[in-house]
Coordinates of C-alpha atoms and ligand atoms in Angstrom, one line a residue:
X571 CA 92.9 110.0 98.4
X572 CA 93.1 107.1 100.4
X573 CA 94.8 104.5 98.3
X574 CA 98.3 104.0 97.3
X575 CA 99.1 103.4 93.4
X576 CA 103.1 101.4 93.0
X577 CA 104.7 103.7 90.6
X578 CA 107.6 101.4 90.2
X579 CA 110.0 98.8 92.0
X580 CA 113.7 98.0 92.3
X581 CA 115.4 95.2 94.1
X582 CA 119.6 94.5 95.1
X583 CA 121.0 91.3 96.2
X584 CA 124.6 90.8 97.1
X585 CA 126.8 89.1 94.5
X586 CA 127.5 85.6 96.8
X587 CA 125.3 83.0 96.8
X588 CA 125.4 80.2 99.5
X589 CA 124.0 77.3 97.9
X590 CA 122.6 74.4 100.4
X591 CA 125.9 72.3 99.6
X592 CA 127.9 75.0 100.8
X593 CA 126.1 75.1 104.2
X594 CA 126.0 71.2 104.1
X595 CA 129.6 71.8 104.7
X596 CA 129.6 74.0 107.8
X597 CA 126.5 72.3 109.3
X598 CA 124.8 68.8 109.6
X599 CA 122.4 69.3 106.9
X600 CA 121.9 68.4 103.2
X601 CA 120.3 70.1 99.9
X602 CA 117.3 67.1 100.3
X603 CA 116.3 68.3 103.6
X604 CA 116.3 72.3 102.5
X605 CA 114.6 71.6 99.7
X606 CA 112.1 69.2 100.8
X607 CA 111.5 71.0 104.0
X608 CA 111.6 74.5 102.9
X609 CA 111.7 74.9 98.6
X610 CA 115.5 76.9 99.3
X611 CA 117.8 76.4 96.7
X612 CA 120.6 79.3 97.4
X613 CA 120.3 82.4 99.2
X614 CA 122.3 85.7 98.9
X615 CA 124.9 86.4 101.8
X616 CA 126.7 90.3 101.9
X617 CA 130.5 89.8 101.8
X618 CA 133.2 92.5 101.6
X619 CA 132.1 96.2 101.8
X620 CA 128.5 95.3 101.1
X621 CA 126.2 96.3 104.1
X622 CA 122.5 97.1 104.4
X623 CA 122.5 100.4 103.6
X624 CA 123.9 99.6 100.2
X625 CA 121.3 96.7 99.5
X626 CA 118.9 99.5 100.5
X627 CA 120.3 102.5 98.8
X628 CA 120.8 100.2 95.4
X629 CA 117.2 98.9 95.6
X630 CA 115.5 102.2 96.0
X631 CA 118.1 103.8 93.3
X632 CA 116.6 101.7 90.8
X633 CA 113.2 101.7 91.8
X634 CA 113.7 105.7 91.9
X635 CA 115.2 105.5 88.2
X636 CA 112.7 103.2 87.1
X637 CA 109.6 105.2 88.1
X638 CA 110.7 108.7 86.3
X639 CA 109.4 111.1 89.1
X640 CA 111.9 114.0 90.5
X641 CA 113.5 112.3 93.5
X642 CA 113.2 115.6 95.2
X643 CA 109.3 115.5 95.4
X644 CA 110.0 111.9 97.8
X645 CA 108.7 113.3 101.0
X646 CA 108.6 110.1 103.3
X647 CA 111.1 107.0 103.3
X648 CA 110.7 104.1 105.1
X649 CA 112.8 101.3 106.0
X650 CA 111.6 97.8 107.1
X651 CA 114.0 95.5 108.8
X652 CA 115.7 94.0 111.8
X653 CA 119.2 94.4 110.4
X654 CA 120.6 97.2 109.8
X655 CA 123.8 98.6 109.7
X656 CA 123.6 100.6 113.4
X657 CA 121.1 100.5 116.3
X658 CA 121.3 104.3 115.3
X659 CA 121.4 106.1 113.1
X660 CA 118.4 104.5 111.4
X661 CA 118.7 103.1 107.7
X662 CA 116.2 105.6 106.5
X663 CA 118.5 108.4 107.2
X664 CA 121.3 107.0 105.5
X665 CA 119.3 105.8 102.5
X666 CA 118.2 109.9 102.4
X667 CA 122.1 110.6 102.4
X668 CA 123.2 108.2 99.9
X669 CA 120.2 109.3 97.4
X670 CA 120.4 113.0 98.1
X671 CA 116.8 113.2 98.8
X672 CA 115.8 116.9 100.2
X673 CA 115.6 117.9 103.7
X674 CA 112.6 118.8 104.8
X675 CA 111.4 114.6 104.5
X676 CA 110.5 111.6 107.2
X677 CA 112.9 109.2 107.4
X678 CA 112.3 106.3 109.5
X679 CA 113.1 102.6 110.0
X680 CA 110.2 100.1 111.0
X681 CA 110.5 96.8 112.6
X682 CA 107.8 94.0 112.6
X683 CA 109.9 90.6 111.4
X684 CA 108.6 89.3 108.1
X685 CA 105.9 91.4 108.2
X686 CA 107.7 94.6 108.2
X687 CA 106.7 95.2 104.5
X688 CA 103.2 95.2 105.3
X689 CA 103.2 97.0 108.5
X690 CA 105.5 99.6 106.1
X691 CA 103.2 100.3 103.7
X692 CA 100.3 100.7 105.8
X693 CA 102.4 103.6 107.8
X694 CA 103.8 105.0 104.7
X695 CA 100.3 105.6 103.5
X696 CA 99.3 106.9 106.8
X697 CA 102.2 109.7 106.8
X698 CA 101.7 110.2 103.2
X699 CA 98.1 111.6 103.8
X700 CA 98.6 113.4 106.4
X701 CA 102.2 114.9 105.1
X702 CA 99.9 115.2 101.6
X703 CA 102.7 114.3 100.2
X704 CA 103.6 113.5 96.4
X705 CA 106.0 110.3 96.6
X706 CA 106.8 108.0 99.1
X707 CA 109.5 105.4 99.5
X708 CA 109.0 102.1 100.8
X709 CA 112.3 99.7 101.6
X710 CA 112.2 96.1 102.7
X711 CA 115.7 95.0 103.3
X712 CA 117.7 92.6 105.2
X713 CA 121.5 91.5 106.1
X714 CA 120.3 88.2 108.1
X715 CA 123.3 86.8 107.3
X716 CA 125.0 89.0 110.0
X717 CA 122.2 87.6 112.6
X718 CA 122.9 83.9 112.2
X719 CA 124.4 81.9 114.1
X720 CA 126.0 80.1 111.6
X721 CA 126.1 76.6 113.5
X722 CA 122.8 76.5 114.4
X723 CA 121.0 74.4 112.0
X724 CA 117.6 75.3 112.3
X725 CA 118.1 79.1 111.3
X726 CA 121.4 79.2 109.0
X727 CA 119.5 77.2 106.0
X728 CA 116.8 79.7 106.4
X729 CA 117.5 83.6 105.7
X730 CA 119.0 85.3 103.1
X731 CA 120.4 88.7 102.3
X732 CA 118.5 91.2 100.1
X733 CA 116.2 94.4 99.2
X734 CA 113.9 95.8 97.7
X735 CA 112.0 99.2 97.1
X736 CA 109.2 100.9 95.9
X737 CA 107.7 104.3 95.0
X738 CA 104.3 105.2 95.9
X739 CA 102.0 107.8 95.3
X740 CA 98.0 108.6 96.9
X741 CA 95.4 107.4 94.8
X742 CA 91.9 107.0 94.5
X743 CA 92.2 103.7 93.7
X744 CA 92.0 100.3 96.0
X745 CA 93.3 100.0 99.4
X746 CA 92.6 97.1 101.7
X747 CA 94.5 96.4 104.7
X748 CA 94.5 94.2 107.6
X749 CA 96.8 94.1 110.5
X750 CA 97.7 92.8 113.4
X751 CA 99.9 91.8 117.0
X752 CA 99.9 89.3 119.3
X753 CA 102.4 90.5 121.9
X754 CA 104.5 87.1 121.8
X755 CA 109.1 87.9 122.5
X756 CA 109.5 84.0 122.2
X757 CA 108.5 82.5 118.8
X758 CA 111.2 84.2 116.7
X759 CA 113.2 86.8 118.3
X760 CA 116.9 88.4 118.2
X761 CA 116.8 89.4 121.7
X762 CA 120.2 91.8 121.7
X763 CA 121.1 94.2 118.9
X764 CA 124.5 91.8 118.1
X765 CA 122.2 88.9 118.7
X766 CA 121.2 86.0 117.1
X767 CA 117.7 84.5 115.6
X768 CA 116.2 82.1 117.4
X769 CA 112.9 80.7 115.9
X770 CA 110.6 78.1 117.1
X771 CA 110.3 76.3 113.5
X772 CA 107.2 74.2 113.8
X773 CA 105.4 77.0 116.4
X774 CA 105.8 79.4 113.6
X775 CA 104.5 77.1 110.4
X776 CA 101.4 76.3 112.7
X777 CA 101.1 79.6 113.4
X778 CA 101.5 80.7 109.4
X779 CA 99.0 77.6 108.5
X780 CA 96.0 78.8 110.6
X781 CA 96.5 82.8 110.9
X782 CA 97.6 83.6 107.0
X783 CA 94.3 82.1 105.2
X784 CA 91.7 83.6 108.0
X785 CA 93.8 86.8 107.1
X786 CA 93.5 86.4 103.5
X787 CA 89.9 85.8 103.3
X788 CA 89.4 89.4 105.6
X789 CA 91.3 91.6 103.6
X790 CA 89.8 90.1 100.2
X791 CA 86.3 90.8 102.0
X792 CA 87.0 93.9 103.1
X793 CA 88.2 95.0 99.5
X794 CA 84.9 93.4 98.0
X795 CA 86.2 91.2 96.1
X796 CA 86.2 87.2 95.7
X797 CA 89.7 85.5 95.9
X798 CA 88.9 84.7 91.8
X799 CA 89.2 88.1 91.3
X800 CA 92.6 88.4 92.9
X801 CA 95.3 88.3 90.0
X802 CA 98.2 87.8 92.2
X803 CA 99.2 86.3 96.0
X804 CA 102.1 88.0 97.0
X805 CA 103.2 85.9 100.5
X806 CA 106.1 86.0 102.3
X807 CA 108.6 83.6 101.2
X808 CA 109.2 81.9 104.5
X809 CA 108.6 78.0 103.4
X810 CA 107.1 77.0 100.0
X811 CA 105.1 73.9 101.9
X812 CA 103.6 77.3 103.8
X813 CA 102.8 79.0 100.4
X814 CA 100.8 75.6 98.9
X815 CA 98.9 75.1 102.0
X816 CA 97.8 78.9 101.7
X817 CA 96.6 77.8 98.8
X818 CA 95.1 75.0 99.1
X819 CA 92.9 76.4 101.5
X820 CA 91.9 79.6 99.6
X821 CA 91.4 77.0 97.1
X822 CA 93.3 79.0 94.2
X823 CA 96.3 77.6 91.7
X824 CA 99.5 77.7 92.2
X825 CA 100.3 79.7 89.3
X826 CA 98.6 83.1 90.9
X827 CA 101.3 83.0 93.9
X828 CA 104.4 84.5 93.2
X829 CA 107.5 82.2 94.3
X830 CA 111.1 83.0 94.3
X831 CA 111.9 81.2 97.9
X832 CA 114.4 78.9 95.6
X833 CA 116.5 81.9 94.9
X834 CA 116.7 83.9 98.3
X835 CA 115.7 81.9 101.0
X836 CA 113.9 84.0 103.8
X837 CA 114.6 87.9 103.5
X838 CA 112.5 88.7 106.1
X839 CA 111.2 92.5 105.6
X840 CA 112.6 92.6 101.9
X841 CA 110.6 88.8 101.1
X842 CA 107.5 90.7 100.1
X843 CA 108.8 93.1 98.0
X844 CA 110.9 91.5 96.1
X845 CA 108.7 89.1 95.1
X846 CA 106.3 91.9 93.7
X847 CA 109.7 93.6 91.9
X848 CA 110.1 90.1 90.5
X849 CA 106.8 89.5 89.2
X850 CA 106.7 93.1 87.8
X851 CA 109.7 92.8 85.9
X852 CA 109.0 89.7 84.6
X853 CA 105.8 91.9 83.3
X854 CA 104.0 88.9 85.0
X855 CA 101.5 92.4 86.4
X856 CA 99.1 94.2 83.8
X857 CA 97.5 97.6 84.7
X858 CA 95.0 97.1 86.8
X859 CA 95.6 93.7 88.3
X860 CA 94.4 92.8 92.0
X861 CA 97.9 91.7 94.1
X862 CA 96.9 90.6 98.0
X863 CA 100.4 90.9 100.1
X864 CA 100.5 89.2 103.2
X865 CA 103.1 88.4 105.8
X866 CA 103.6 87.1 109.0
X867 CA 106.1 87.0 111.3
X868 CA 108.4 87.9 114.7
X869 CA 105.5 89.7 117.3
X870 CA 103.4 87.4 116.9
X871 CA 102.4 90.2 113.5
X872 CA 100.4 89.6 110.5
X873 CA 99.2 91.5 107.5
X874 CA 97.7 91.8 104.1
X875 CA 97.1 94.9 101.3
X876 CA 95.4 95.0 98.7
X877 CA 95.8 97.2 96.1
X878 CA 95.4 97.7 92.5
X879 CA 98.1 97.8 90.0
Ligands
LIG724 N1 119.1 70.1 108.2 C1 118.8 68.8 108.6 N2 118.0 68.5 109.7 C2 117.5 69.6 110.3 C3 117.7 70.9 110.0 C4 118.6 71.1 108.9 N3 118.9 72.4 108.5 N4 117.1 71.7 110.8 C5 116.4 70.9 111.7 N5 116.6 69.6 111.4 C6 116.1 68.4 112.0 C7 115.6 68.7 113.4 O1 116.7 68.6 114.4 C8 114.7 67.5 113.6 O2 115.4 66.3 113.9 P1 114.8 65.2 114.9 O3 113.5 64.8 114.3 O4 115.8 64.2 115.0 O5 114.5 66.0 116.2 C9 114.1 67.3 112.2 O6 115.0 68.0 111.3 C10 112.7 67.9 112.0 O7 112.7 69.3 112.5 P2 111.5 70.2 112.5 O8 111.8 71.5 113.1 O9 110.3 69.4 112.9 O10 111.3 70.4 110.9 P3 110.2 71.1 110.1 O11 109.6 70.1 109.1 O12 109.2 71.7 111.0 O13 111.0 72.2 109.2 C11 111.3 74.5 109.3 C12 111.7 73.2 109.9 C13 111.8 74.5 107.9 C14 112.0 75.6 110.1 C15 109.8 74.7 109.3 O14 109.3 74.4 110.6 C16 109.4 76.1 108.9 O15 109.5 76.6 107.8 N6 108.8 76.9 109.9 C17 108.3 78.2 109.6 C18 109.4 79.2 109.6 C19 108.9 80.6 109.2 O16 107.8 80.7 108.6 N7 109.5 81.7 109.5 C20 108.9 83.0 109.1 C21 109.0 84.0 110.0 S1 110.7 84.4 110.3 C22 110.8 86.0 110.8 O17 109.8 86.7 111.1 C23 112.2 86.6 111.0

């Protein structure tokens, strides 16, 4: 078996919002110029005790719950971010503490920016078959808030706190991936582990605009299919003006891309997934559907999957 079948999905955002008034307050900046600019409404910050390995633990409790299996048959769990909680240990292990998973499991954290959800499921599949394993977890989640520098402008608008899960099991069923790296530390990095993010804006929409469609179109090719015959885009929510030039270019409606950009902002790692926990909840996906995930991000790294629902 060398596809991957999404049994179920859970998501957690903290419980503050920041809405773009409230950082009109600490920074020159106003709610036209998010919006406009970006599609941002509000975006979910951590406050109190909450910390990434809750947001993590939460979301992969309830995509756990939700899916039915026997959590102790979860043989691989995987974390995507660049935030969490310690430099070591890694979230992974304290996701496997928190859930009481067994032993006798891989537990590891993956970082690739934005794209971390892709580059996660295509390892997760990777250990899966050759661990033979029955489940896998998959976790996208972020605390970007604790990576801003909160006068900066041109990143505090931007990112937003959240997660989200999934549980996976080999299938026979559709698989399509495409990956890659571009070895660049200057487009969008957080060069110290109590760093900051520091993004070249426009480098990074140019670089979204021309790299996300070419991707598209190879990993719709490589699954044999025609971009009509993919029910849903699932892109990173980095900028909606990025999302409708995606696709424009594919040349497909708006209504077959997920958005939710208004609600978190930029989650980073956790972006792609819970935009696909969203849409599923929503029951927006019907068995069998066609969903293309792509992201890009901090590497220079992109990716797309394509699976069957
Ligand atoms: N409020 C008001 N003005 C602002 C703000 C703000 N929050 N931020 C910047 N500006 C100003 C700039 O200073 C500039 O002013 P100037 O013309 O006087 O110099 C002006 O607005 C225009 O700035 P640009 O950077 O050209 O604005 P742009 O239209 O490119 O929008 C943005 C900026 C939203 C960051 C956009 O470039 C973008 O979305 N880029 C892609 C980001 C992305 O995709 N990130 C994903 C990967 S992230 C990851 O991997 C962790």
């Amino acid at each position: 078996m060398t596809g991957i079948k999404i049994l179920a999905t859970g998501a957690y955002v903290p419980k503050k919002t920041v809405s773009n008034d409230d950082l009109a307050k600490i920074v020159e900046t106003s709610d036209e110029w998010i919006k406009q600019r970006t599609g941002m409404s509000i975006r979910h910050h951590v406050s109190g005790d909450e910390n990434h390995t809750l947001l993590a633990t939460m979301a992969a409790k309830e995509a756990i719950e939700k899916s039915k299996i026997n959590k102790e048959d979860i043989d691989v769990v995987i974390v995507c971010t660049v935030s969490a909680d310690n430099y070591s240990p890694s979230s992974a292990c304290l996701v496997q503490g928190n859930l009481g998973l067994k032993n006798d499991i891989i537990a590891l954290d993956i970082g690739a920016g934005c794209s971390g959800f892709i580059f996660g499921l295509e390892t997760i599949r990777a250990l899966m078959m050759a661990r033979k394993s029955k489940y896998g977890l998959i976790i996208g989640a972020e605390v970007l808030s604790k990576k801003m520098d909160m006068t900066d402008r041109s990143t505090c608008v931007l990112f937003g706190d959240g997660a989200a899960a999934a549980v996976l099991e080999l299938s026979d069923g559709l698989y399509t991936s495409v990956i890659g790296v571009d070895g660049d530390e200057e487009m969008i990095h957080i060069k110290t582990p109590n760093g900051y993010i520091h993004m070249d804006g426009q480098g990074t929409y140019k670089f979204a605009v021309a790299t996300v469609p070419k991707v598209i179109e190879e990993a719709v090719e490589k699954a044999g299919l025609t971009y009509d015959e993919i029910d849903h885009f699932i892109l990173h929510q980095a900028n909606l003006r990025i999302i409708e030039s995606i696709a424009k270019k594919v040349k497909q409606p708006m209504e077959k891309f997920v958005v939710n950009i208004d609600k978190y902002g930029n989650t980073s790692a956790a972006s792609v997934g819970l935009a696909l926990n969203e849409a599923a909840a929503a029951g927006k996906i019907k068995s069998g559907d066609k969903i293309l995930m792509c992201a890009f991000g901090a590497g220079r790294t992109w990716g797309a999957v394509v699976i069957e629902w």
